[in-house]
Amino acid sequence: MPQIAQLAATYSSQIFWMLVFFGFTFFVVGRGMVPKVMETVAQRDKQIADDLFAAERARKQADEEEASWRARENANRAEAQALIADARGKAAAATADRLAAAQSVIDGTLAAAESRIAEACRSAAAEIEDVAADATRDIVSRVAGLSLDDSAVRSAVKENLVHG
Amino acid sequence: MAAEGKVDPMHQFSIHPLFGSDSWNIGGYNIAFTNSSLWMAIATVLLIVFVAGGAKRQLVPGRWQMAVETFTGFIDGMLAANVGPNGKKYVPYIFSLFMFILFANFLGLLPLGVFGLHAFTFTSHFSATGVLSILSFSIVIIVGLAKHKLHFFSLFVPHGTPVPMIPAIFVVELISFLVRPFSLGLRLFVAMMAGHVLLEVLSSFVISSGNASLGLFAIAGLPSFILMIGICALELLVAGIQAYVFALLTCVYLNDAENLH
């Protein structure tokens, strides 16, 4: 076993070079480079944490703005709806008023026209009676040579006009 | 050795000086630059390249940077879980320890023999792992004594120990504490050596049976070869796990020093 057989001859060399090279490694790598690497990692972790924090804050702010915008929007919408409803009510009332006025004018005109028609009918009927009575009397006097009483002719005509 | 078709499974662990550096010494202590030292140097250089490639400090990391950051994050998480917020300052040490052992283990497993090179696993030498374990243990003791002064020794007396039991418990706890550096270093050394010996023994079966006859190769060589493939995968796992265990146990011991019980 060379580890033991050569121990006496090599131990000082082994220890010396081990200390030299491990010491070199420790000071150059361990003390020189590792802190820089660790610092880089820490810096990156910090940056990531900061970025995440900023993003979170921005998100919260956006949420708040959206909420306030939504509230404003809802108020505006309600206001608009109220305006529309009001205008609609007013318009409906105005229309109803105008319709009523027009209706009353139309009703008046209709009533007048109907009474005029009734009047005309009545006078026309009376005239027809007169004309028919005269015609009847003339026909009777000419055909039969009878001179009939005016009222008798009129009642007979009326009876015939009514029962046709 | 090769002429007889035999493979010495321990030969891979032998250390030999390179570049005629046999006689280098400091105060009489030999510090020859050996193959073991060479692989320590290779592990160091590759680790520096790996981490430097990931230290580009980009906000959006590339793959390489992602890989390095995964490792630092892993070590950071391990210390946070085992030591708590006080553990942050040990990240450089634990990271170096974990990555150095991990690179050493993986480099030792590279099939460089195909290219005529010989990978050397210096973590299979307790003279190397011992340095790391004693380093970890020293840090634990220094931190413990600096932070808690003599109160640190209350570590050896768990809460709720009955008074008559304190001397006995103290001795038991002290022994278990003092065994730590040995268990830490030996565990890594044994695990790495065992795996490499096993691979070497199995490969010697493949070679010897292949040299002997085709029939022997079919019944002994081929199953050994298939087994080797599986064990190679297992060794890759062990290489990672042993580096993890070494770093994790150091974290656990540091927790004792930082927070007592």
CSV table of C-alpha atoms in Angstrom, one decimal, chain A residues 1-4 6-7 9-19 21-22 24-26 28-31 33-41 43-44 47, chain B residues 10 13-15 29-33 36-37 40-41 44 47-48 51-52 57-59 61 65 69 76 92-93 95-96 100 124-125 127 131-132 135 189 193:
chain,number,residue,atom,x,y,z
A,1,MET,CA,0.0,0.0,0.0
A,2,PRO,CA,1.9,3.0,-1.3
A,3,GLN,CA,-0.1,5.3,1.0
A,4,ILE,CA,1.7,3.8,4.0
A,6,GLN,CA,5.8,5.9,0.9
A,7,LEU,CA,4.5,7.9,3.8
A,9,ALA,CA,9.2,9.8,2.0
A,10,THR,CA,6.3,11.7,0.7
A,11,TYR,CA,4.2,13.2,3.6
A,12,SER,CA,6.0,16.5,3.7
A,13,SER,CA,5.6,16.9,-0.1
A,14,GLN,CA,2.0,15.9,0.1
A,15,ILE,CA,1.2,18.3,3.0
A,16,PHE,CA,3.1,21.2,1.4
A,17,TRP,CA,1.6,21.0,-2.0
A,18,MET,CA,-1.9,20.3,-0.6
A,19,LEU,CA,-1.6,23.5,1.4
A,21,PHE,CA,-2.9,24.4,-4.0
A,22,PHE,CA,-5.8,24.3,-1.6
A,24,PHE,CA,-4.5,29.0,-3.7
A,25,THR,CA,-8.0,27.6,-4.5
A,26,PHE,CA,-9.4,29.1,-1.3
A,28,VAL,CA,-8.5,32.8,-5.6
A,29,VAL,CA,-11.8,30.9,-6.0
A,30,GLY,CA,-13.3,30.9,-2.5
A,31,ARG,CA,-12.4,34.5,-1.5
A,33,MET,CA,-14.7,34.7,-7.2
A,34,VAL,CA,-17.4,33.1,-5.0
A,35,PRO,CA,-18.5,36.3,-3.3
A,36,LYS,CA,-18.9,37.9,-6.8
A,37,VAL,CA,-21.0,35.0,-8.0
A,38,MET,CA,-23.1,35.1,-4.8
A,39,GLU,CA,-23.5,38.9,-5.1
A,40,THR,CA,-24.7,38.5,-8.7
A,41,VAL,CA,-27.3,36.0,-7.6
A,43,GLN,CA,-28.6,41.2,-7.1
A,44,ARG,CA,-30.7,39.2,-9.5
A,47,GLN,CA,-34.2,42.8,-8.9
B,10,MET,CA,-1.9,-0.7,-5.7
B,13,PHE,CA,-1.4,4.9,-5.8
B,14,SER,CA,2.4,5.1,-5.9
B,15,ILE,CA,3.9,8.6,-5.8
B,29,TYR,CA,11.7,18.5,4.6
B,30,ASN,CA,11.3,17.1,1.1
B,31,ILE,CA,8.8,18.9,-1.1
B,32,ALA,CA,9.3,17.2,-4.4
B,33,PHE,CA,6.7,18.1,-7.0
B,36,SER,CA,0.1,13.8,-6.8
B,37,SER,CA,1.1,17.5,-6.7
B,40,MET,CA,-3.6,19.0,-7.3
B,41,ALA,CA,-2.4,21.7,-9.6
B,44,THR,CA,-6.9,23.9,-9.0
B,47,LEU,CA,-11.6,24.8,-10.8
B,48,ILE,CA,-10.4,28.3,-11.3
B,51,VAL,CA,-15.6,29.3,-11.6
B,52,ALA,CA,-14.0,32.2,-13.6
B,57,ARG,CA,-22.0,38.6,-13.5
B,58,GLN,CA,-24.7,38.7,-16.2
B,59,LEU,CA,-28.2,39.5,-15.1
B,61,PRO,CA,-27.1,33.9,-16.8
B,65,GLN,CA,-22.9,30.9,-15.1
B,69,GLU,CA,-24.4,29.6,-9.5
B,76,ASP,CA,-25.1,28.4,0.5
B,92,PRO,CA,-15.9,30.5,0.5
B,93,TYR,CA,-14.2,27.8,2.6
B,95,PHE,CA,-17.2,25.9,-1.5
B,96,SER,CA,-13.5,25.6,-2.1
B,100,PHE,CA,-11.7,20.9,-4.8
B,124,SER,CA,-7.0,8.4,-2.2
B,125,HIS,CA,-4.0,9.4,0.0
B,127,SER,CA,-1.7,12.3,3.7
B,131,VAL,CA,-4.6,18.0,5.5
B,132,LEU,CA,-8.1,19.0,4.6
B,135,LEU,CA,-7.9,22.2,8.4
B,189,PHE,CA,-9.4,8.3,1.5
B,193,MET,CA,-9.0,4.0,-2.7
